[in-house]
Tab-separated table of C-alpha atoms in Angstrom:
chain	number	residue	atom	x	y	z
A	1	MET	CA	3.520	-6.286	27.682
A	2	LYS	CA	6.500	-3.931	27.595
A	3	PRO	CA	5.587	-0.478	26.158
A	4	TRP	CA	7.312	0.871	23.093
A	5	SER	CA	10.430	2.933	23.742
A	6	PHE	CA	10.797	6.587	22.734
A	7	GLN	CA	13.189	5.591	19.942
A	8	GLN	CA	10.678	3.082	18.603
A	9	TRP	CA	7.959	5.749	18.580
A	10	VAL	CA	10.230	8.172	16.702
A	11	PHE	CA	11.080	5.523	14.114
A	12	LEU	CA	7.419	4.580	13.722
A	13	SER	CA	6.556	8.257	13.155
A	14	ALA	CA	9.248	8.503	10.480
A	15	ALA	CA	7.960	5.321	8.816
A	16	PHE	CA	4.433	6.780	8.868
A	17	PHE	CA	5.686	9.958	7.186
A	18	VAL	CA	7.561	8.048	4.475
A	19	ARG	CA	4.400	6.102	3.647
A	20	PHE	CA	2.502	9.408	3.693
A	21	VAL	CA	4.887	10.711	1.029
A	22	MET	CA	4.426	7.531	-0.997
A	23	GLY	CA	0.632	7.803	-0.881
A	24	ALA	CA	0.655	11.477	-1.831
A	25	GLN	CA	3.017	10.849	-4.748
A	26	PHE	CA	1.055	7.813	-5.912
A	27	LEU	CA	-2.206	9.746	-6.306
A	28	SER	CA	-0.563	12.971	-7.482
A	29	ILE	CA	-1.443	11.999	-11.059
A	30	ALA	CA	-5.125	11.601	-10.191
A	31	ILE	CA	-5.502	15.033	-8.579
A	32	VAL	CA	-4.100	16.791	-11.651
A	33	ALA	CA	-5.716	14.452	-14.187
A	34	ALA	CA	-7.840	17.193	-15.789
A	35	PRO	CA	-5.015	19.642	-16.618
A	36	LEU	CA	-2.770	16.757	-17.707
A	37	ARG	CA	-5.435	15.473	-20.109
A	38	ASP	CA	-5.945	18.974	-21.497
A	39	GLN	CA	-2.281	19.852	-21.899
A	40	PHE	CA	-1.041	16.543	-23.318
A	41	GLN	CA	-4.267	15.447	-25.072
A	42	ILE	CA	-4.488	12.086	-23.313
A	43	GLY	CA	-7.432	9.960	-22.114
A	44	PHE	CA	-8.428	8.040	-19.001
A	45	GLN	CA	-6.381	5.047	-20.159
A	46	GLU	CA	-3.172	7.112	-20.087
A	47	ILE	CA	-4.068	8.517	-16.653
A	48	GLY	CA	-4.629	4.956	-15.441
A	49	PHE	CA	-1.287	3.965	-16.960
A	50	LEU	CA	0.549	6.769	-15.135
A	51	THR	CA	-1.130	5.680	-11.909
A	52	GLY	CA	-0.428	1.990	-12.417
A	53	ILE	CA	3.180	2.385	-13.580
A	54	PHE	CA	4.019	3.696	-10.113
A	55	MET	CA	3.792	0.073	-8.975
A	56	LEU	CA	5.034	-1.728	-12.094
A	57	PRO	CA	8.845	-1.894	-11.496
A	58	ALA	CA	8.344	-3.627	-8.151
A	59	ILE	CA	7.085	-6.716	-9.967
A	60	PHE	CA	10.664	-7.247	-11.115
A	61	LEU	CA	12.672	-5.376	-8.469
A	62	SER	CA	11.236	-6.444	-5.092
A	63	TYR	CA	13.440	-9.509	-4.733
A	64	PRO	CA	16.645	-7.954	-6.200
A	65	LEU	CA	16.118	-5.050	-3.803
A	66	SER	CA	15.909	-7.427	-0.857
A	67	ALA	CA	19.264	-8.859	-1.999
A	68	LEU	CA	20.726	-5.328	-2.127
A	69	SER	CA	19.536	-4.742	1.431
A	70	ARG	CA	21.546	-7.771	2.575
A	71	ARG	CA	24.668	-6.171	1.123
A	72	PHE	CA	24.214	-2.480	1.903
A	73	GLY	CA	21.675	-2.459	4.740
A	74	ASP	CA	17.971	-1.665	4.848
A	75	LYS	CA	18.330	2.020	5.696
A	76	SER	CA	20.847	2.807	2.949
A	77	VAL	CA	18.673	1.222	0.275
A	78	VAL	CA	15.533	3.023	1.468
A	79	LEU	CA	17.299	6.414	1.549
A	80	ALA	CA	18.595	5.929	-2.000
A	81	SER	CA	15.092	4.917	-3.086
A	82	LEU	CA	13.554	8.069	-1.617
A	83	ALA	CA	16.135	10.125	-3.524
A	84	LEU	CA	14.967	8.488	-6.772
A	85	MET	CA	11.353	9.309	-5.930
A	86	GLY	CA	12.324	12.958	-5.494
A	87	VAL	CA	14.243	13.123	-8.773
A	88	GLY	CA	11.319	11.577	-10.649
A	89	SER	CA	8.883	14.135	-9.239
A	90	LEU	CA	11.173	16.995	-10.228
A	91	LEU	CA	11.318	15.698	-13.809
A	92	VAL	CA	7.512	15.547	-14.034
A	93	SER	CA	7.267	19.098	-12.685
A	94	MET	CA	9.515	20.291	-15.537
A	95	ALA	CA	7.915	18.198	-18.311
A	96	HIS	CA	6.654	19.895	-21.467
A	97	ASP	CA	5.799	16.702	-23.338
A	98	PHE	CA	4.116	13.474	-22.299
A	99	THR	CA	7.283	11.420	-22.816
A	100	LEU	CA	9.114	13.283	-20.047
A	101	VAL	CA	6.105	12.820	-17.763
A	102	GLN	CA	6.355	9.079	-18.356
A	103	ILE	CA	10.132	9.064	-17.729
A	104	GLY	CA	9.808	11.024	-14.496
A	105	ARG	CA	6.969	8.832	-13.275
A	106	THR	CA	9.003	5.706	-14.074
A	107	ILE	CA	11.995	6.988	-12.077
A	108	SER	CA	9.688	7.645	-9.112
A	109	ALA	CA	8.300	4.146	-9.565
A	110	LEU	CA	11.816	2.688	-9.372
A	111	GLY	CA	12.329	4.547	-6.107
A	112	VAL	CA	9.097	3.587	-4.366
A	113	VAL	CA	10.013	-0.120	-4.368
A	114	GLY	CA	12.581	0.303	-1.583
A	115	PRO	CA	10.371	1.940	1.055
A	116	PHE	CA	7.404	-0.268	0.287
A	117	VAL	CA	9.285	-3.556	0.678
A	118	LEU	CA	11.915	-2.739	3.289
A	119	ILE	CA	10.064	-0.473	5.728
A	120	SER	CA	7.655	-3.313	6.492
A	121	LYS	CA	10.652	-5.563	7.093
A	122	MET	CA	12.338	-2.949	9.306
A	123	ILE	CA	9.176	-2.506	11.387
A	124	THR	CA	8.840	-6.266	11.778
A	125	ASP	CA	12.443	-6.450	13.016
A	126	VAL	CA	11.861	-3.662	15.541
A	127	PHE	CA	8.390	-4.616	16.799
A	128	ALA	CA	8.350	-8.401	16.300
A	129	VAL	CA	7.439	-9.195	19.922
A	130	GLN	CA	5.572	-5.971	20.775
A	131	ARG	CA	2.169	-5.638	19.070
A	132	LEU	CA	3.528	-6.177	15.571
A	133	THR	CA	0.192	-5.844	13.745
A	134	THR	CA	-0.503	-2.577	15.558
A	135	ALA	CA	2.902	-1.169	14.570
A	136	LEU	CA	2.505	-2.235	10.938
A	137	THR	CA	-0.993	-0.762	10.675
A	138	VAL	CA	0.116	2.546	12.222
A	139	SER	CA	2.829	2.724	9.578
A	140	LEU	CA	0.504	1.636	6.788
A	141	SER	CA	-2.034	4.337	7.692
A	142	GLY	CA	0.471	6.865	6.349
A	143	TRP	CA	-0.426	5.664	2.833
A	144	PRO	CA	-4.138	6.627	3.064
A	145	ALA	CA	-3.125	9.859	4.826
A	146	GLY	CA	-1.101	10.857	1.767
A	147	ILE	CA	-3.938	9.839	-0.528
A	148	ALA	CA	-6.464	11.769	1.576
A	149	LEU	CA	-4.435	14.961	1.332
A	150	SER	CA	-4.199	14.480	-2.434
A	151	LEU	CA	-7.956	13.993	-2.735
A	152	MET	CA	-8.675	17.101	-0.673
A	153	LEU	CA	-6.621	19.066	-3.175
A	154	SER	CA	-8.351	17.432	-6.145
A	155	GLY	CA	-10.074	20.001	-8.341
A	156	TYR	CA	-7.957	22.943	-7.153
A	157	PHE	CA	-5.081	22.472	-9.635
A	158	THR	CA	-6.540	23.317	-12.995
A	159	ASP	CA	-3.818	25.050	-15.000
A	160	GLU	CA	-0.230	24.329	-16.010
A	161	SER	CA	1.563	26.330	-13.305
A	162	GLU	CA	-0.565	24.846	-10.528
A	163	TRP	CA	-0.168	21.163	-11.430
A	164	ARG	CA	3.608	21.583	-11.644
A	165	LEU	CA	3.653	22.784	-8.027
A	166	VAL	CA	2.163	19.437	-6.958
A	167	PHE	CA	5.195	17.520	-8.188
A	168	GLY	CA	7.676	20.081	-6.889
A	169	ALA	CA	6.123	19.757	-3.421
A	170	SER	CA	6.273	15.968	-3.739
A	171	ALA	CA	10.036	16.142	-4.316
A	172	LEU	CA	10.465	18.278	-1.190
A	173	LEU	CA	8.486	15.754	0.872
A	174	CYS	CA	10.871	13.016	-0.278
A	175	VAL	CA	13.810	15.012	1.109
A	176	LEU	CA	12.023	15.438	4.452
A	177	GLY	CA	11.283	11.707	4.548
A	178	MET	CA	14.961	10.919	3.987
A	179	ALA	CA	15.969	13.193	6.856
A	180	GLY	CA	13.450	11.654	9.254
A	181	LEU	CA	14.409	8.092	8.481
A	182	ALA	CA	18.153	8.789	8.608
A	183	PHE	CA	17.750	10.318	12.077
A	184	SER	CA	15.370	7.769	13.598
A	185	TYR	CA	16.515	4.286	12.528
A	186	ARG	CA	19.460	2.725	14.315
A	187	ASN	CA	19.536	-0.768	12.761
A	188	THR	CA	19.952	-3.668	15.205
A	189	LYS	CA	20.176	-1.421	18.288
A	190	MET	CA	16.393	-1.014	18.088
A	191	THR	CA	15.422	-4.626	17.486
A	192	ASN	CA	13.919	-6.830	20.152
A	193	GLN	CA	15.735	-9.965	19.057
A	194	GLU	CA	18.790	-11.109	17.177
A	195	VAL	CA	18.191	-10.971	13.433
A	196	SER	CA	19.847	-13.849	11.615
A	197	PRO	CA	21.444	-13.416	8.194
A	198	ALA	CA	18.723	-13.251	5.531
A	199	LEU	CA	17.824	-16.478	3.776
A	200	ARG	CA	17.769	-16.757	0.015
A	201	LEU	CA	14.479	-17.381	-1.736
A	202	SER	CA	15.422	-20.986	-2.526
A	203	ASP	CA	15.887	-21.742	1.182
A	204	MET	CA	12.329	-20.770	2.173
A	205	PRO	CA	9.684	-23.492	2.710
A	206	SER	CA	7.357	-23.892	-0.265
A	207	SER	CA	4.302	-23.653	1.984
A	208	LEU	CA	5.393	-20.214	3.186
A	209	LYS	CA	6.058	-19.077	-0.386
A	210	LYS	CA	2.542	-20.148	-1.393
A	211	LEU	CA	1.032	-18.318	1.568
A	212	LEU	CA	2.903	-15.123	0.690
A	213	VAL	CA	1.906	-15.332	-2.989
A	214	LEU	CA	-1.767	-15.705	-2.055
A	215	GLY	CA	-1.419	-12.925	0.495
A	216	GLY	CA	0.162	-10.574	-2.042
A	217	CYS	CA	-2.642	-11.235	-4.541
A	218	THR	CA	-5.289	-10.669	-1.863
A	219	TRP	CA	-3.818	-7.387	-0.688
A	220	ALA	CA	-3.389	-6.211	-4.279
A	221	LEU	CA	-7.064	-6.808	-5.030
A	222	TYR	CA	-8.165	-5.131	-1.788
A	223	ASN	CA	-6.089	-2.015	-2.478
A	224	ALA	CA	-6.856	-1.969	-6.211
A	225	SER	CA	-10.561	-1.790	-5.413
A	226	TYR	CA	-10.023	1.406	-3.424
A	227	ILE	CA	-7.631	2.836	-6.010
A	228	ILE	CA	-10.172	2.327	-8.798
A	229	LEU	CA	-12.836	4.075	-6.740
A	230	LEU	CA	-10.590	6.955	-5.703
A	231	THR	CA	-8.969	7.481	-9.108
A	232	PHE	CA	-12.128	7.398	-11.232
A	233	GLY	CA	-14.931	7.846	-8.681
A	234	ALA	CA	-15.036	11.645	-8.873
A	235	GLY	CA	-16.669	11.423	-12.303
A	236	LEU	CA	-19.406	9.156	-10.922
A	237	ILE	CA	-20.112	11.524	-8.023
A	238	VAL	CA	-20.223	14.502	-10.395
A	239	THR	CA	-22.966	12.728	-12.378
A	240	HIS	CA	-25.038	12.854	-9.160
A	241	GLY	CA	-24.861	16.672	-9.248
A	242	ALA	CA	-21.740	17.428	-7.181
A	243	SER	CA	-19.011	19.854	-8.253
A	244	PRO	CA	-15.481	18.493	-8.880
A	245	GLU	CA	-14.278	20.098	-5.631
A	246	THR	CA	-17.132	18.523	-3.644
A	247	ALA	CA	-16.500	15.146	-5.298
A	248	GLY	CA	-12.870	15.296	-4.192
A	249	LEU	CA	-13.887	16.108	-0.618
A	250	ILE	CA	-16.450	13.264	-0.555
A	251	LEU	CA	-13.853	10.789	-1.763
A	252	SER	CA	-11.419	12.046	0.851
A	253	ILE	CA	-13.878	10.975	3.583
A	254	ASN	CA	-12.889	7.417	2.754
A	255	THR	CA	-9.189	7.913	3.223
A	256	TRP	CA	-9.380	10.188	6.276
A	257	LEU	CA	-11.465	7.559	8.049
A	258	ALA	CA	-9.008	4.873	6.911
A	259	ILE	CA	-6.226	6.770	8.692
A	260	ILE	CA	-8.099	6.078	11.937
A	261	ALA	CA	-9.533	2.694	11.012
A	262	THR	CA	-6.309	1.051	9.776
A	263	PRO	CA	-4.415	1.200	13.111
A	264	LEU	CA	-7.678	0.477	14.945
A	265	GLY	CA	-7.936	-2.754	12.969
A	266	GLY	CA	-4.384	-3.631	14.010
A	267	VAL	CA	-5.156	-2.983	17.683
A	268	LEU	CA	-8.287	-5.149	17.463
A	269	ALA	CA	-6.377	-7.928	15.705
A	270	ASP	CA	-3.658	-7.949	18.378
A	271	HIS	CA	-6.212	-7.799	21.209
A	272	LEU	CA	-8.953	-10.137	19.953
A	273	LYS	CA	-6.679	-12.594	18.128
A	274	ARG	CA	-9.327	-12.829	15.358
A	275	PRO	CA	-7.680	-11.173	12.355
A	276	TYR	CA	-9.628	-13.059	9.695
A	277	LEU	CA	-12.981	-12.043	11.199
A	278	ILE	CA	-11.923	-8.387	11.029
A	279	MET	CA	-10.787	-8.761	7.408
A	280	VAL	CA	-13.928	-10.569	6.197
A	281	ALA	CA	-16.210	-7.977	7.826
A	282	GLY	CA	-14.213	-5.154	6.252
A	283	TYR	CA	-14.107	-6.663	2.773
A	284	VAL	CA	-17.844	-7.429	2.714
A	285	ALA	CA	-18.829	-3.979	4.041
A	286	ALA	CA	-16.624	-2.207	1.501
A	287	ALA	CA	-17.881	-4.253	-1.458
A	288	GLY	CA	-21.512	-3.674	-0.463
A	289	ALA	CA	-21.074	0.081	-0.001
A	290	MET	CA	-19.314	0.441	-3.352
A	291	ALA	CA	-22.050	-1.457	-5.187
A	292	ALA	CA	-24.738	0.586	-3.419
A	293	LEU	CA	-23.464	3.748	-5.140
A	294	ASN	CA	-25.319	2.543	-8.234
A	295	PHE	CA	-28.590	2.257	-6.282
A	296	GLY	CA	-28.838	5.834	-5.079
A	297	ILE	CA	-27.045	5.596	-1.741
A	298	SER	CA	-25.484	8.855	-0.571
A	299	PRO	CA	-21.860	8.976	-1.800
A	300	ALA	CA	-20.781	10.457	1.550
A	301	PHE	CA	-22.393	7.562	3.442
A	302	ALA	CA	-20.819	5.017	1.083
A	303	MET	CA	-17.397	6.559	1.674
A	304	LEU	CA	-18.022	6.454	5.438
A	305	LEU	CA	-18.682	2.705	5.308
A	306	THR	CA	-15.779	1.875	3.017
A	307	GLY	CA	-13.381	4.023	5.001
A	308	LEU	CA	-14.372	3.153	8.558
A	309	VAL	CA	-15.420	-0.508	8.343
A	310	GLY	CA	-13.476	-1.496	5.238
A	311	GLY	CA	-10.449	0.432	6.446
A	312	CYS	CA	-10.170	-1.683	9.611
A	313	ALA	CA	-9.147	-4.580	7.384
A	314	GLY	CA	-6.474	-2.584	5.551
A	315	GLY	CA	-3.287	-3.465	7.411
A	316	VAL	CA	-4.240	-6.685	9.165
A	317	LEU	CA	-3.116	-9.088	6.442
A	318	PRO	CA	0.543	-7.910	6.329
A	319	GLY	CA	0.661	-8.311	10.112
A	320	VAL	CA	-0.695	-11.853	9.913
A	321	LEU	CA	1.862	-12.813	7.281
A	322	ALA	CA	4.761	-11.048	9.035
A	323	ALA	CA	4.097	-13.115	12.153
A	324	LYS	CA	4.501	-16.275	10.062
A	325	MET	CA	8.078	-15.378	9.060
A	326	GLU	CA	11.237	-16.003	11.035
A	327	PRO	CA	13.722	-13.086	11.157
A	328	ALA	CA	15.947	-14.600	8.460
A	329	GLN	CA	12.937	-15.045	6.139
A	330	ARG	CA	11.638	-11.479	6.254
A	331	ALA	CA	13.627	-9.804	3.473
A	332	SER	CA	12.828	-12.507	0.915
A	333	GLY	CA	9.331	-13.041	2.335
A	334	PHE	CA	8.259	-9.425	1.999
A	335	ALA	CA	9.818	-9.393	-1.482
A	336	ILE	CA	7.503	-12.237	-2.533
A	337	PHE	CA	4.481	-10.563	-0.939
A	338	PHE	CA	5.105	-7.178	-2.553
A	339	THR	CA	5.999	-8.629	-5.968
A	340	PHE	CA	2.476	-9.997	-6.341
A	341	PHE	CA	0.938	-7.001	-4.614
A	342	TYR	CA	2.611	-4.638	-7.069
A	343	ALA	CA	1.629	-6.785	-10.064
A	344	GLY	CA	-2.042	-6.444	-9.204
A	345	ILE	CA	-1.835	-2.733	-8.388
A	346	ALA	CA	0.064	-2.001	-11.609
A	347	LEU	CA	-2.418	-3.773	-13.864
A	348	MET	CA	-5.783	-2.954	-12.286
A	349	PRO	CA	-5.936	0.858	-12.751
A	350	THR	CA	-5.000	0.600	-16.433
A	351	ALA	CA	-7.592	-2.126	-17.036
A	352	ALA	CA	-10.215	-0.118	-15.139
A	353	GLY	CA	-9.365	2.992	-17.157
A	354	GLN	CA	-9.937	1.076	-20.400
A	355	LEU	CA	-13.311	-0.172	-19.149
A	356	ILE	CA	-14.412	3.295	-18.048
A	357	ASP	CA	-13.323	4.847	-21.357
A	358	ARG	CA	-15.568	2.358	-23.169
A	359	MET	CA	-18.506	1.988	-20.775
A	360	GLY	CA	-18.747	5.298	-18.928
A	361	ALA	CA	-18.194	6.645	-15.410
A	362	GLU	CA	-21.260	4.854	-14.024
A	363	TYR	CA	-19.341	1.556	-14.131
A	364	VAL	CA	-16.699	2.720	-11.632
A	365	ALA	CA	-18.616	1.449	-8.585
A	366	TRP	CA	-19.380	-1.947	-10.145
A	367	CYS	CA	-15.749	-2.416	-11.109
A	368	ALA	CA	-14.435	-1.517	-7.644
A	369	SER	CA	-16.991	-3.705	-5.866
A	370	SER	CA	-16.247	-6.718	-8.075
A	371	VAL	CA	-12.522	-6.457	-7.400
A	372	MET	CA	-13.176	-6.301	-3.636
A	373	LEU	CA	-15.309	-9.461	-3.800
A	374	LEU	CA	-12.507	-11.199	-5.674
A	375	ALA	CA	-10.165	-10.159	-2.841
A	376	LEU	CA	-12.542	-11.907	-0.432
A	377	VAL	CA	-12.213	-15.124	-2.429
A	378	PHE	CA	-8.420	-14.930	-2.274
A	379	LEU	CA	-8.584	-14.180	1.449
A	380	GLY	CA	-10.388	-17.489	1.907
A	381	MET	CA	-7.489	-19.234	0.172
A	382	VAL	CA	-5.000	-17.443	2.449
A	383	TRP	CA	-6.919	-18.599	5.519
A	384	ARG	CA	-7.053	-22.179	4.236
A	385	SER	CA	-3.321	-22.243	3.423
A	386	SER	CA	-2.429	-20.678	6.779
A	387	ARG	CA	-4.593	-23.185	8.640
A	388	ARG	CA	-2.927	-26.111	6.867
A	389	ASP	CA	0.504	-24.755	7.820
A	390	SER	CA	-0.553	-24.432	11.452
A	391	GLU	CA	-1.888	-27.982	11.501
A	392	SER	CA	1.371	-29.260	9.986
A	393	GLU	CA	3.399	-27.409	12.606
A	394	ASP	CA	1.251	-28.883	15.364
A	395	GLU	CA	1.764	-32.379	13.976
A	396	VAL	CA	5.545	-31.872	13.831
A	397	GLY	CA	5.557	-30.549	17.382
A	398	THR	CA	3.533	-33.497	18.639
A	399	ALA	CA	5.837	-35.938	16.892
A	400	LEU	CA	8.902	-34.316	18.448
A	401	GLU	CA	7.375	-34.420	21.906
A	402	THR	CA	6.473	-38.080	21.422
A	403	ALA	CA	10.013	-38.869	20.291
A	404	LYS	CA	11.402	-37.284	23.443
């Protein structure tokens, strides 16, 4: 198989960094939750809302954004989106009332839609015939890298001046991400095949739409499980006797291991051709480790299992679904996938925050584990739908060969 070119590596590095920025900005609320609650007199539900709203606009904007990319180009839309993320972070850093925090966070949320939807499409265009799942998982590992850095800093920003620095730094990272992407991506010159004009949503086969909807729901549940654990899990670990700083470091074990495990899962999926086996093993291991936190298991060991074994499953599903789409279907296809992904991610943290406010921090692990098991159920439906599509394609191919 032909190795990746230098230009492809540079673009993949830039895509990794952009996702790193997205992950860091997503969890920036969680790492300064304590000073935010003190300054603005808010509860866990409001913290969950600020976390979840980062994903909310994409429920409505993923498909319109894919239409904008057909008109203005993928790179232009992503660069404009990163600029919005930076402006939103600056507003939060200057906020002196909770309303301005919400406005700034919403502007950032409007911006994050572009990179999340279109970078996956751009990578699929560039690496479609060269270890696509590996390339996607390398890019996707930037998200846990950003989260891991945020968790390492958790507990160190305890007063007003310190938490404002977090959002100022986030804005600067957005500028650096814009520069990297502008330099590295050269549109169709980098692609391995001719990319046909994008199809409209109405022109896509209904079976593919169903597969993408199920896939988006599955990936939302998988990621929401981790987000619930990482956003609210520090309180559970503190109840076991750890300091807030130590709790943040223990939680970061999960995401640092996921940085390694996510691309490793992609390599294994491309090499073994058994993506569903990798995903099932990861989902089951993660759910079991999360539940075991309530039975006295070491939090560090639980984070090792969820990060290393569960993390291998992290980026495999987008690669499986990307391979099902023809070039002209990718913009609309990823829009469908991320619409349902964002819907789940937007709703779950807020719902979990309400439950934890009422029931207590000890229910964090049960909540996260239950959501992961639900993701496993949806994964079974994805596998079944994908298998039916493959059987239908085989039947059509056989019929055509017979006709000849």
